[in-house]
Amino acid sequence: MPGPRNIPGTTLFDGAQAIKGYALNKMCYSFNLAANREEFKRDEDAYCARYGLNAEQREAIRRRNVLDLIAAGGNVYYLAKFAGILGLDVQDLGAQQTGMTKEAFKARLVAAGR
Amino acid sequence: MARIVGAVTTSHIPAIGKAIARNLHEDPYWKPFFDGYPPAHRWLERVRPDVAVIFYNDHGLNFFLDKMPTFAVGAAPEYRNADEGWGIPTLAPVPGDQRLSWHVIEKLVGEEFDVTSCQEMLVDHAFTIPMALLWPGEGAWPVRTVPICINTVQHPLPSPARCYKLGQAVGRAIESYDEALRVVVVGTGGLSHQLDGERAGFINKAFDTQFMEKLPADPQWATRYSVAELIELTGTQGIELLMWLAARGALGRHATAVHSNYHIPISNTAAGLMVMESRAA
């Protein structure tokens, strides 16, 4: 069987990712509180600066790009709270990451049940 | 002495909470999922548990990467949820059972499961959605609870074999408790799904079907896999079947399924439900 680092299309969140993504994930964890979400929306730059995001993480947040956020050390469970601010559901995220339309992504899920 | 009346394993997809709030039980998308639950309700009415011991995984509500316990046992008087960043409905606080919690903690550490004890612990959808599915209706919960959280956020995760053994130890702890309580063991999560990466949307019906077939009578079938192997077979979030293995472990060697349901998809997930009882060899 392949090791943890070579499942296609999959990044396991291990110690290396946890170190790389700490600031980004800490910011996203803060979005559990509604007041913090509002503050982020009011001044995104200042909020990212306060958590010390690096340039790669800041750019991935700016572009709302899930694969880039994962590459920058983001963990799916904390990133999901950022997606919540944007009003995106998990089919939106799946469609973006697979380069499909949301309708095509949902149709593929339905097809998996046949 | 306390007695384990059986185990229930169920998916805990966040979208279920909104579907319950909007009363979508008869909606064509949701009906094949919700139709699985009335037999579980009838079973619960028959076995009348006093306490639910619930294996679940936190998704970044209570635990952050600053301190990430592998196994954490709730020891709080009550458990509250929060909106998790997405506006999830908040539920009435769920009562705990501190005396039973501490008994479980003492027995687990005595068996070399060095758990983290939590006198304050927010519980997320992995705890509240199964509560709302199994005991529907607003208001007073008919059970007290002991939450047991297994880390699936940050690798290394505990192995499937270790989670099964944890469940066995929890089963022994419950059965050595000095109160005449009826206890249901719940395992939440799964089945196959993956939210992150280019492989998002991965579902494996063939594996899920085999896993559910094997779980009652041959639970150790799944414990031969490593975490990485199970993720390849079930997706990055499909690994939540660790909770199913822990719950099954609490039942002892011989068990039988009294009800099951499986439906694809709910949200991005293959949704599963099983009700199992111990049986004599």
PDB file of N, CA, C and O in Angstrom, chain A residues 1-2 4 7-10 12-15 18 22 25-26 29 31-32 37 67 70 75-78 80-81 84 90-91 97-98 105 108-110 112-114, chain B residues 59-66 68 83-86 152-155 194-203 205 228-229 231-232 236-237 240 264-265 267-268:
ATOM      1  N   MET A   1       0.853  -1.197   0.000  1.00  0.00           N
ATOM      2  CA  MET A   1       0.000   0.000   0.000  1.00  0.00           C
ATOM      3  C   MET A   1       0.885   1.243   0.000  1.00  0.00           C
ATOM      4  O   MET A   1       1.934   1.256   0.628  1.00  0.00           O
ATOM      5  N   PRO A   2       0.436   2.312  -0.648  1.00  0.00           N
ATOM      6  CA  PRO A   2       1.230   3.542  -0.626  1.00  0.00           C
ATOM      7  C   PRO A   2       1.309   4.103   0.784  1.00  0.00           C
ATOM      8  O   PRO A   2       0.414   3.904   1.598  1.00  0.00           O
ATOM      9  N   PRO A   4       1.611   7.327   3.609  1.00  0.00           N
ATOM     10  CA  PRO A   4       0.682   8.424   3.837  1.00  0.00           C
ATOM     11  C   PRO A   4       0.891   9.611   2.903  1.00  0.00           C
ATOM     12  O   PRO A   4      -0.011  10.396   2.710  1.00  0.00           O
ATOM     13  N   ILE A   7      -1.001   9.225  -1.418  1.00  0.00           N
ATOM     14  CA  ILE A   7      -2.372   8.985  -1.854  1.00  0.00           C
ATOM     15  C   ILE A   7      -2.701  10.106  -2.831  1.00  0.00           C
ATOM     16  O   ILE A   7      -2.587  11.283  -2.475  1.00  0.00           O
ATOM     17  N   PRO A   8      -3.070   9.788  -4.063  1.00  0.00           N
ATOM     18  CA  PRO A   8      -3.260  10.847  -5.063  1.00  0.00           C
ATOM     19  C   PRO A   8      -4.280  11.894  -4.616  1.00  0.00           C
ATOM     20  O   PRO A   8      -5.300  11.557  -4.009  1.00  0.00           O
ATOM     21  N   GLY A   9      -3.986  13.152  -4.898  1.00  0.00           N
ATOM     22  CA  GLY A   9      -4.928  14.232  -4.613  1.00  0.00           C
ATOM     23  C   GLY A   9      -5.209  14.447  -3.142  1.00  0.00           C
ATOM     24  O   GLY A   9      -6.255  14.983  -2.774  1.00  0.00           O
ATOM     25  N   THR A  10      -4.276  14.009  -2.286  1.00  0.00           N
ATOM     26  CA  THR A  10      -4.536  14.014  -0.843  1.00  0.00           C
ATOM     27  C   THR A  10      -3.297  14.504  -0.098  1.00  0.00           C
ATOM     28  O   THR A  10      -2.199  14.021  -0.352  1.00  0.00           O
ATOM     29  N   LEU A  12      -2.088  14.621   3.718  1.00  0.00           N
ATOM     30  CA  LEU A  12      -2.400  14.298   5.114  1.00  0.00           C
ATOM     31  C   LEU A  12      -1.827  15.382   6.015  1.00  0.00           C
ATOM     32  O   LEU A  12      -0.683  15.807   5.843  1.00  0.00           O
ATOM     33  N   PHE A  13      -2.620  15.816   6.969  1.00  0.00           N
ATOM     34  CA  PHE A  13      -2.212  16.910   7.855  1.00  0.00           C
ATOM     35  C   PHE A  13      -1.359  16.335   8.984  1.00  0.00           C
ATOM     36  O   PHE A  13      -1.864  15.919  10.024  1.00  0.00           O
ATOM     37  N   ASP A  14      -0.041  16.318   8.742  1.00  0.00           N
ATOM     38  CA  ASP A  14       0.895  15.728   9.709  1.00  0.00           C
ATOM     39  C   ASP A  14       1.683  16.845  10.402  1.00  0.00           C
ATOM     40  O   ASP A  14       1.358  18.022  10.281  1.00  0.00           O
ATOM     41  N   GLY A  15       2.726  16.450  11.105  1.00  0.00           N
ATOM     42  CA  GLY A  15       3.510  17.435  11.862  1.00  0.00           C
ATOM     43  C   GLY A  15       4.074  18.537  10.976  1.00  0.00           C
ATOM     44  O   GLY A  15       4.069  19.722  11.352  1.00  0.00           O
ATOM     45  N   ALA A  18       1.370  20.821  10.129  1.00  0.00           N
ATOM     46  CA  ALA A  18       0.920  21.527  11.339  1.00  0.00           C
ATOM     47  C   ALA A  18       1.857  22.686  11.683  1.00  0.00           C
ATOM     48  O   ALA A  18       1.399  23.750  12.126  1.00  0.00           O
ATOM     49  N   TYR A  22       0.485  26.753  11.046  1.00  0.00           N
ATOM     50  CA  TYR A  22      -0.019  27.115  12.384  1.00  0.00           C
ATOM     51  C   TYR A  22      -0.734  28.467  12.411  1.00  0.00           C
ATOM     52  O   TYR A  22      -1.855  28.586  12.921  1.00  0.00           O
ATOM     53  N   ASN A  25      -4.037  28.357  10.428  1.00  0.00           N
ATOM     54  CA  ASN A  25      -5.069  27.578  11.122  1.00  0.00           C
ATOM     55  C   ASN A  25      -5.549  28.269  12.390  1.00  0.00           C
ATOM     56  O   ASN A  25      -6.727  28.189  12.742  1.00  0.00           O
ATOM     57  N   LYS A  26      -4.625  28.975  13.049  1.00  0.00           N
ATOM     58  CA  LYS A  26      -5.022  29.690  14.263  1.00  0.00           C
ATOM     59  C   LYS A  26      -6.004  30.806  13.917  1.00  0.00           C
ATOM     60  O   LYS A  26      -6.995  31.024  14.624  1.00  0.00           O
ATOM     61  N   TYR A  29      -9.306  29.118  13.166  1.00  0.00           N
ATOM     62  CA  TYR A  29      -9.927  28.646  14.413  1.00  0.00           C
ATOM     63  C   TYR A  29     -10.647  29.793  15.115  1.00  0.00           C
ATOM     64  O   TYR A  29     -11.718  29.600  15.713  1.00  0.00           O
ATOM     65  N   PHE A  31     -12.375  31.950  13.884  1.00  0.00           N
ATOM     66  CA  PHE A  31     -13.674  32.225  13.251  1.00  0.00           C
ATOM     67  C   PHE A  31     -14.813  31.429  13.880  1.00  0.00           C
ATOM     68  O   PHE A  31     -15.975  31.577  13.486  1.00  0.00           O
ATOM     69  N   ASN A  32     -14.509  30.596  14.858  1.00  0.00           N
ATOM     70  CA  ASN A  32     -15.585  29.991  15.646  1.00  0.00           C
ATOM     71  C   ASN A  32     -16.451  31.062  16.301  1.00  0.00           C
ATOM     72  O   ASN A  32     -17.629  30.825  16.572  1.00  0.00           O
ATOM     73  N   ARG A  37     -15.403  36.825  13.088  1.00  0.00           N
ATOM     74  CA  ARG A  37     -15.758  36.773  11.654  1.00  0.00           C
ATOM     75  C   ARG A  37     -16.096  38.174  11.155  1.00  0.00           C
ATOM     76  O   ARG A  37     -15.709  38.567  10.065  1.00  0.00           O
ATOM     77  N   LEU A  67      -7.057  24.698  -2.636  1.00  0.00           N
ATOM     78  CA  LEU A  67      -5.841  23.896  -2.831  1.00  0.00           C
ATOM     79  C   LEU A  67      -4.596  24.678  -2.405  1.00  0.00           C
ATOM     80  O   LEU A  67      -3.677  24.109  -1.808  1.00  0.00           O
ATOM     81  N   ILE A  70      -4.448  24.661   1.368  1.00  0.00           N
ATOM     82  CA  ILE A  70      -3.929  23.380   1.877  1.00  0.00           C
ATOM     83  C   ILE A  70      -2.412  23.325   1.682  1.00  0.00           C
ATOM     84  O   ILE A  70      -1.667  22.938   2.587  1.00  0.00           O
ATOM     85  N   ASN A  75      -5.509  23.299   7.398  1.00  0.00           N
ATOM     86  CA  ASN A  75      -6.182  22.047   7.770  1.00  0.00           C
ATOM     87  C   ASN A  75      -7.656  22.190   7.432  1.00  0.00           C
ATOM     88  O   ASN A  75      -8.284  23.205   7.739  1.00  0.00           O
ATOM     89  N   VAL A  76      -8.207  21.166   6.814  1.00  0.00           N
ATOM     90  CA  VAL A  76      -9.565  21.252   6.268  1.00  0.00           C
ATOM     91  C   VAL A  76     -10.601  21.687   7.309  1.00  0.00           C
ATOM     92  O   VAL A  76     -11.524  22.432   7.002  1.00  0.00           O
ATOM     93  N   TYR A  77     -10.423  21.231   8.567  1.00  0.00           N
ATOM     94  CA  TYR A  77     -11.448  21.537   9.564  1.00  0.00           C
ATOM     95  C   TYR A  77     -11.431  23.014   9.960  1.00  0.00           C
ATOM     96  O   TYR A  77     -12.476  23.602  10.230  1.00  0.00           O
ATOM     97  N   TYR A  78     -10.260  23.611  10.010  1.00  0.00           N
ATOM     98  CA  TYR A  78     -10.185  25.043  10.314  1.00  0.00           C
ATOM     99  C   TYR A  78     -10.530  25.856   9.076  1.00  0.00           C
ATOM    100  O   TYR A  78     -11.226  26.874   9.164  1.00  0.00           O
ATOM    101  N   ALA A  80     -12.616  25.145   6.911  1.00  0.00           N
ATOM    102  CA  ALA A  80     -14.072  25.098   6.735  1.00  0.00           C
ATOM    103  C   ALA A  80     -14.734  26.313   7.386  1.00  0.00           C
ATOM    104  O   ALA A  80     -15.780  26.783   6.926  1.00  0.00           O
ATOM    105  N   LYS A  81     -14.113  26.835   8.442  1.00  0.00           N
ATOM    106  CA  LYS A  81     -14.685  28.008   9.122  1.00  0.00           C
ATOM    107  C   LYS A  81     -14.472  29.270   8.293  1.00  0.00           C
ATOM    108  O   LYS A  81     -15.295  30.190   8.322  1.00  0.00           O
ATOM    109  N   GLY A  84     -17.067  29.140   5.751  1.00  0.00           N
ATOM    110  CA  GLY A  84     -18.336  29.577   6.340  1.00  0.00           C
ATOM    111  C   GLY A  84     -18.535  31.085   6.200  1.00  0.00           C
ATOM    112  O   GLY A  84     -19.642  31.554   5.909  1.00  0.00           O
ATOM    113  N   VAL A  90     -19.736  22.457   1.295  1.00  0.00           N
ATOM    114  CA  VAL A  90     -18.679  21.507   0.928  1.00  0.00           C
ATOM    115  C   VAL A  90     -18.746  21.074  -0.535  1.00  0.00           C
ATOM    116  O   VAL A  90     -17.749  20.618  -1.084  1.00  0.00           O
ATOM    117  N   GLN A  91     -19.916  21.245  -1.177  1.00  0.00           N
ATOM    118  CA  GLN A  91     -19.954  20.979  -2.621  1.00  0.00           C
ATOM    119  C   GLN A  91     -19.274  22.116  -3.400  1.00  0.00           C
ATOM    120  O   GLN A  91     -18.625  21.871  -4.413  1.00  0.00           O
ATOM    121  N   GLN A  97     -11.989  22.507  -5.930  1.00  0.00           N
ATOM    122  CA  GLN A  97     -10.753  21.723  -5.851  1.00  0.00           C
ATOM    123  C   GLN A  97     -10.608  20.734  -7.006  1.00  0.00           C
ATOM    124  O   GLN A  97      -9.497  20.337  -7.361  1.00  0.00           O
ATOM    125  N   THR A  98     -11.737  20.297  -7.551  1.00  0.00           N
ATOM    126  CA  THR A  98     -11.668  19.310  -8.635  1.00  0.00           C
ATOM    127  C   THR A  98     -11.814  19.969 -10.010  1.00  0.00           C
ATOM    128  O   THR A  98     -11.757  19.275 -11.031  1.00  0.00           O
ATOM    129  N   PHE A 105     -20.135  18.168  -9.901  1.00  0.00           N
ATOM    130  CA  PHE A 105     -19.593  17.547  -8.684  1.00  0.00           C
ATOM    131  C   PHE A 105     -20.697  16.804  -7.934  1.00  0.00           C
ATOM    132  O   PHE A 105     -20.518  15.662  -7.496  1.00  0.00           O
ATOM    133  N   ARG A 108     -21.630  13.645  -9.650  1.00  0.00           N
ATOM    134  CA  ARG A 108     -20.655  12.577  -9.426  1.00  0.00           C
ATOM    135  C   ARG A 108     -20.897  11.893  -8.077  1.00  0.00           C
ATOM    136  O   ARG A 108     -20.751  10.677  -7.946  1.00  0.00           O
ATOM    137  N   LEU A 109     -21.276  12.677  -7.063  1.00  0.00           N
ATOM    138  CA  LEU A 109     -21.594  12.089  -5.758  1.00  0.00           C
ATOM    139  C   LEU A 109     -22.799  11.142  -5.875  1.00  0.00           C
ATOM    140  O   LEU A 109     -22.779  10.038  -5.323  1.00  0.00           O
ATOM    141  N   VAL A 110     -23.817  11.584  -6.586  1.00  0.00           N
ATOM    142  CA  VAL A 110     -25.001  10.732  -6.764  1.00  0.00           C
ATOM    143  C   VAL A 110     -24.611   9.446  -7.498  1.00  0.00           C
ATOM    144  O   VAL A 110     -25.032   8.343  -7.123  1.00  0.00           O
ATOM    145  N   ALA A 112     -21.887   7.886  -7.398  1.00  0.00           N
ATOM    146  CA  ALA A 112     -21.127   6.983  -6.525  1.00  0.00           C
ATOM    147  C   ALA A 112     -22.040   6.022  -5.771  1.00  0.00           C
ATOM    148  O   ALA A 112     -21.590   4.997  -5.259  1.00  0.00           O
ATOM    149  N   GLY A 113     -23.324   6.347  -5.680  1.00  0.00           N
ATOM    150  CA  GLY A 113     -24.268   5.487  -4.975  1.00  0.00           C
ATOM    151  C   GLY A 113     -24.872   4.393  -5.845  1.00  0.00           C
ATOM    152  O   GLY A 113     -25.595   3.531  -5.356  1.00  0.00           O
ATOM    153  N   ARG A 114     -24.603   4.454  -7.155  1.00  0.00           N
ATOM    154  CA  ARG A 114     -25.230   3.458  -8.030  1.00  0.00           C
ATOM    155  C   ARG A 114     -24.417   2.179  -8.095  1.00  0.00           C
ATOM    156  O   ARG A 114     -23.245   2.178  -7.802  1.00  0.00           O
TER     157      ARG A 114
ATOM    158  N   HIS B  59     -14.047  18.712  15.258  1.00  0.00           N
ATOM    159  CA  HIS B  59     -13.600  19.275  13.976  1.00  0.00           C
ATOM    160  C   HIS B  59     -13.119  20.711  14.166  1.00  0.00           C
ATOM    161  O   HIS B  59     -13.447  21.594  13.390  1.00  0.00           O
ATOM    162  N   GLY B  60     -12.368  20.964  15.219  1.00  0.00           N
ATOM    163  CA  GLY B  60     -11.822  22.305  15.388  1.00  0.00           C
ATOM    164  C   GLY B  60     -12.755  23.264  16.086  1.00  0.00           C
ATOM    165  O   GLY B  60     -12.699  24.468  15.845  1.00  0.00           O
ATOM    166  N   LEU B  61     -13.620  22.738  16.944  1.00  0.00           N
ATOM    167  CA  LEU B  61     -14.416  23.619  17.801  1.00  0.00           C
ATOM    168  C   LEU B  61     -13.785  23.704  19.184  1.00  0.00           C
ATOM    169  O   LEU B  61     -13.456  24.784  19.661  1.00  0.00           O
ATOM    170  N   ASN B  62     -13.598  22.548  19.825  1.00  0.00           N
ATOM    171  CA  ASN B  62     -13.036  22.564  21.181  1.00  0.00           C
ATOM    172  C   ASN B  62     -11.515  22.514  21.190  1.00  0.00           C
ATOM    173  O   ASN B  62     -10.875  23.164  22.008  1.00  0.00           O
ATOM    174  N   PHE B  63     -10.946  21.735  20.284  1.00  0.00           N
ATOM    175  CA  PHE B  63      -9.494  21.538  20.316  1.00  0.00           C
ATOM    176  C   PHE B  63      -8.823  22.256  19.154  1.00  0.00           C
ATOM    177  O   PHE B  63      -9.258  22.170  18.007  1.00  0.00           O
ATOM    178  N   PHE B  64      -7.736  22.967  19.468  1.00  0.00           N
ATOM    179  CA  PHE B  64      -6.888  23.562  18.429  1.00  0.00           C
ATOM    180  C   PHE B  64      -5.551  22.830  18.427  1.00  0.00           C
ATOM    181  O   PHE B  64      -5.279  21.969  19.264  1.00  0.00           O
ATOM    182  N   LEU B  65      -4.689  23.215  17.491  1.00  0.00           N
ATOM    183  CA  LEU B  65      -3.408  22.540  17.305  1.00  0.00           C
ATOM    184  C   LEU B  65      -2.405  22.876  18.412  1.00  0.00           C
ATOM    185  O   LEU B  65      -1.324  22.299  18.455  1.00  0.00           O
ATOM    186  N   ASP B  66      -2.765  23.830  19.285  1.00  0.00           N
ATOM    187  CA  ASP B  66      -1.849  24.133  20.408  1.00  0.00           C
ATOM    188  C   ASP B  66      -1.760  22.949  21.356  1.00  0.00           C
ATOM    189  O   ASP B  66      -0.688  22.669  21.907  1.00  0.00           O
ATOM    190  N   MET B  68      -3.438  18.987  21.311  1.00  0.00           N
ATOM    191  CA  MET B  68      -4.314  18.070  20.567  1.00  0.00           C
ATOM    192  C   MET B  68      -4.251  16.676  21.184  1.00  0.00           C
ATOM    193  O   MET B  68      -3.346  15.899  20.902  1.00  0.00           O
ATOM    194  N   ASP B  83     -21.805  27.625  17.190  1.00  0.00           N
ATOM    195  CA  ASP B  83     -22.206  27.637  15.767  1.00  0.00           C
ATOM    196  C   ASP B  83     -21.100  27.181  14.814  1.00  0.00           C
ATOM    197  O   ASP B  83     -21.331  27.044  13.618  1.00  0.00           O
ATOM    198  N   GLU B  84     -19.899  26.945  15.323  1.00  0.00           N
ATOM    199  CA  GLU B  84     -18.785  26.364  14.561  1.00  0.00           C
ATOM    200  C   GLU B  84     -18.318  27.232  13.398  1.00  0.00           C
ATOM    201  O   GLU B  84     -17.554  26.783  12.542  1.00  0.00           O
ATOM    202  N   GLY B  85     -18.792  28.460  13.333  1.00  0.00           N
ATOM    203  CA  GLY B  85     -18.379  29.329  12.238  1.00  0.00           C
ATOM    204  C   GLY B  85     -19.337  29.334  11.066  1.00  0.00           C
ATOM    205  O   GLY B  85     -19.174  30.110  10.131  1.00  0.00           O
ATOM    206  N   TRP B  86     -20.315  28.453  11.083  1.00  0.00           N
ATOM    207  CA  TRP B  86     -21.246  28.369   9.952  1.00  0.00           C
ATOM    208  C   TRP B  86     -22.678  28.655  10.338  1.00  0.00           C
ATOM    209  O   TRP B  86     -23.590  28.383   9.570  1.00  0.00           O
ATOM    210  N   THR B 152      -8.948  13.048  14.897  1.00  0.00           N
ATOM    211  CA  THR B 152      -8.796  12.760  13.466  1.00  0.00           C
ATOM    212  C   THR B 152      -8.368  14.026  12.725  1.00  0.00           C
ATOM    213  O   THR B 152      -8.461  14.092  11.503  1.00  0.00           O
ATOM    214  N   VAL B 153      -7.907  15.030  13.470  1.00  0.00           N
ATOM    215  CA  VAL B 153      -7.530  16.311  12.858  1.00  0.00           C
ATOM    216  C   VAL B 153      -6.083  16.294  12.406  1.00  0.00           C
ATOM    217  O   VAL B 153      -5.751  16.725  11.308  1.00  0.00           O
ATOM    218  N   GLN B 154      -5.206  15.830  13.275  1.00  0.00           N
ATOM    219  CA  GLN B 154      -3.771  15.974  13.061  1.00  0.00           C
ATOM    220  C   GLN B 154      -3.086  14.609  13.190  1.00  0.00           C
ATOM    221  O   GLN B 154      -3.210  13.954  14.219  1.00  0.00           O
ATOM    222  N   HIS B 155      -2.360  14.217  12.149  1.00  0.00           N
ATOM    223  CA  HIS B 155      -1.631  12.944  12.184  1.00  0.00           C
ATOM    224  C   HIS B 155      -0.383  13.101  13.043  1.00  0.00           C
ATOM    225  O   HIS B 155       0.187  14.187  13.097  1.00  0.00           O
ATOM    226  N   GLN B 194     -14.451  12.380   1.387  1.00  0.00           N
ATOM    227  CA  GLN B 194     -13.243  13.211   1.412  1.00  0.00           C
ATOM    228  C   GLN B 194     -13.625  14.631   1.008  1.00  0.00           C
ATOM    229  O   GLN B 194     -14.227  14.844  -0.042  1.00  0.00           O
ATOM    230  N   LEU B 195     -13.274  15.579   1.870  1.00  0.00           N
ATOM    231  CA  LEU B 195     -13.620  16.984   1.624  1.00  0.00           C
ATOM    232  C   LEU B 195     -12.493  17.755   0.969  1.00  0.00           C
ATOM    233  O   LEU B 195     -12.730  18.759   0.301  1.00  0.00           O
ATOM    234  N   ASP B 196     -11.242  17.342   1.192  1.00  0.00           N
ATOM    235  CA  ASP B 196     -10.101  18.178   0.823  1.00  0.00           C
ATOM    236  C   ASP B 196      -9.256  17.552  -0.272  1.00  0.00           C
ATOM    237  O   ASP B 196      -9.147  16.328  -0.368  1.00  0.00           O
ATOM    238  N   GLY B 197      -8.658  18.434  -1.083  1.00  0.00           N
ATOM    239  CA  GLY B 197      -7.719  18.008  -2.114  1.00  0.00           C
ATOM    240  C   GLY B 197      -8.405  17.705  -3.435  1.00  0.00           C
ATOM    241  O   GLY B 197      -9.636  17.740  -3.566  1.00  0.00           O
ATOM    242  N   GLU B 198      -7.584  17.393  -4.430  1.00  0.00           N
ATOM    243  CA  GLU B 198      -8.123  17.073  -5.763  1.00  0.00           C
ATOM    244  C   GLU B 198      -8.975  15.804  -5.719  1.00  0.00           C
ATOM    245  O   GLU B 198      -9.765  15.549  -6.636  1.00  0.00           O
ATOM    246  N   ARG B 199      -8.803  15.017  -4.677  1.00  0.00           N
ATOM    247  CA  ARG B 199      -9.586  13.793  -4.535  1.00  0.00           C
ATOM    248  C   ARG B 199     -10.924  14.043  -3.817  1.00  0.00           C
ATOM    249  O   ARG B 199     -11.652  13.090  -3.478  1.00  0.00           O
ATOM    250  N   ALA B 200     -11.274  15.288  -3.561  1.00  0.00           N
ATOM    251  CA  ALA B 200     -12.545  15.623  -2.900  1.00  0.00           C
ATOM    252  C   ALA B 200     -13.700  14.960  -3.642  1.00  0.00           C
ATOM    253  O   ALA B 200     -13.720  14.902  -4.873  1.00  0.00           O
ATOM    254  N   GLY B 201     -14.661  14.464  -2.876  1.00  0.00           N
ATOM    255  CA  GLY B 201     -15.808  13.783  -3.467  1.00  0.00           C
ATOM    256  C   GLY B 201     -15.643  12.279  -3.547  1.00  0.00           C
ATOM    257  O   GLY B 201     -16.550  11.569  -3.979  1.00  0.00           O
ATOM    258  N   PHE B 202     -14.486  11.780  -3.086  1.00  0.00           N
ATOM    259  CA  PHE B 202     -14.243  10.336  -3.131  1.00  0.00           C
ATOM    260  C   PHE B 202     -15.225   9.594  -2.209  1.00  0.00           C
ATOM    261  O   PHE B 202     -15.416   9.976  -1.053  1.00  0.00           O
ATOM    262  N   ILE B 203     -15.854   8.559  -2.751  1.00  0.00           N
ATOM    263  CA  ILE B 203     -16.766   7.688  -1.996  1.00  0.00           C
ATOM    264  C   ILE B 203     -16.479   6.263  -2.432  1.00  0.00           C
ATOM    265  O   ILE B 203     -16.187   6.016  -3.607  1.00  0.00           O
ATOM    266  N   LYS B 205     -18.365   2.833  -2.109  1.00  0.00           N
ATOM    267  CA  LYS B 205     -19.523   2.046  -1.688  1.00  0.00           C
ATOM    268  C   LYS B 205     -19.149   0.594  -1.397  1.00  0.00           C
ATOM    269  O   LYS B 205     -19.637  -0.003  -0.429  1.00  0.00           O
ATOM    270  N   ALA B 228      -3.312   5.098   7.096  1.00  0.00           N
ATOM    271  CA  ALA B 228      -3.085   5.534   5.706  1.00  0.00           C
ATOM    272  C   ALA B 228      -3.853   4.645   4.728  1.00  0.00           C
ATOM    273  O   ALA B 228      -4.435   5.135   3.749  1.00  0.00           O
ATOM    274  N   GLU B 229      -3.849   3.355   4.988  1.00  0.00           N
ATOM    275  CA  GLU B 229      -4.583   2.441   4.105  1.00  0.00           C
ATOM    276  C   GLU B 229      -6.090   2.721   4.148  1.00  0.00           C
ATOM    277  O   GLU B 229      -6.760   2.720   3.122  1.00  0.00           O
ATOM    278  N   ILE B 231      -7.498   5.549   4.864  1.00  0.00           N
ATOM    279  CA  ILE B 231      -7.769   6.829   4.184  1.00  0.00           C
ATOM    280  C   ILE B 231      -7.770   6.616   2.676  1.00  0.00           C
ATOM    281  O   ILE B 231      -8.615   7.163   1.969  1.00  0.00           O
ATOM    282  N   GLU B 232      -6.858   5.803   2.186  1.00  0.00           N
ATOM    283  CA  GLU B 232      -6.881   5.532   0.751  1.00  0.00           C
ATOM    284  C   GLU B 232      -8.198   4.841   0.361  1.00  0.00           C
ATOM    285  O   GLU B 232      -8.779   5.131  -0.684  1.00  0.00           O
ATOM    286  N   THR B 236     -10.181  11.003   3.285  1.00  0.00           N
ATOM    287  CA  THR B 236      -9.551  11.628   4.466  1.00  0.00           C
ATOM    288  C   THR B 236     -10.517  11.732   5.644  1.00  0.00           C
ATOM    289  O   THR B 236     -10.100  11.678   6.796  1.00  0.00           O
ATOM    290  N   GLN B 237     -11.806  11.894   5.355  1.00  0.00           N
ATOM    291  CA  GLN B 237     -12.780  11.943   6.461  1.00  0.00           C
ATOM    292  C   GLN B 237     -13.446  10.587   6.698  1.00  0.00           C
ATOM    293  O   GLN B 237     -14.041  10.367   7.757  1.00  0.00           O
ATOM    294  N   GLU B 240     -13.140   8.511   9.906  1.00  0.00           N
ATOM    295  CA  GLU B 240     -14.030   8.577  11.076  1.00  0.00           C
ATOM    296  C   GLU B 240     -14.624   7.221  11.437  1.00  0.00           C
ATOM    297  O   GLU B 240     -15.201   7.070  12.526  1.00  0.00           O
ATOM    298  N   ILE B 264     -26.203   7.000  -0.263  1.00  0.00           N
ATOM    299  CA  ILE B 264     -25.284   7.924  -0.932  1.00  0.00           C
ATOM    300  C   ILE B 264     -26.093   8.836  -1.845  1.00  0.00           C
ATOM    301  O   ILE B 264     -26.907   8.333  -2.620  1.00  0.00           O
ATOM    302  N   PRO B 265     -25.831  10.136  -1.902  1.00  0.00           N
ATOM    303  CA  PRO B 265     -24.989  10.867  -0.948  1.00  0.00           C
ATOM    304  C   PRO B 265     -25.848  11.704  -0.017  1.00  0.00           C
ATOM    305  O   PRO B 265     -26.950  12.086  -0.359  1.00  0.00           O
ATOM    306  N   SER B 267     -24.850  15.317   1.419  1.00  0.00           N
ATOM    307  CA  SER B 267     -23.741  16.256   1.272  1.00  0.00           C
ATOM    308  C   SER B 267     -22.640  15.537   0.464  1.00  0.00           C
ATOM    309  O   SER B 267     -22.937  14.992  -0.594  1.00  0.00           O
ATOM    310  N   ASN B 268     -21.419  15.483   0.941  1.00  0.00           N
ATOM    311  CA  ASN B 268     -20.346  14.802   0.184  1.00  0.00           C
ATOM    312  C   ASN B 268     -20.096  13.386   0.683  1.00  0.00           C
ATOM    313  O   ASN B 268     -19.046  12.821   0.398  1.00  0.00           O
TER     314      ASN B 268
END
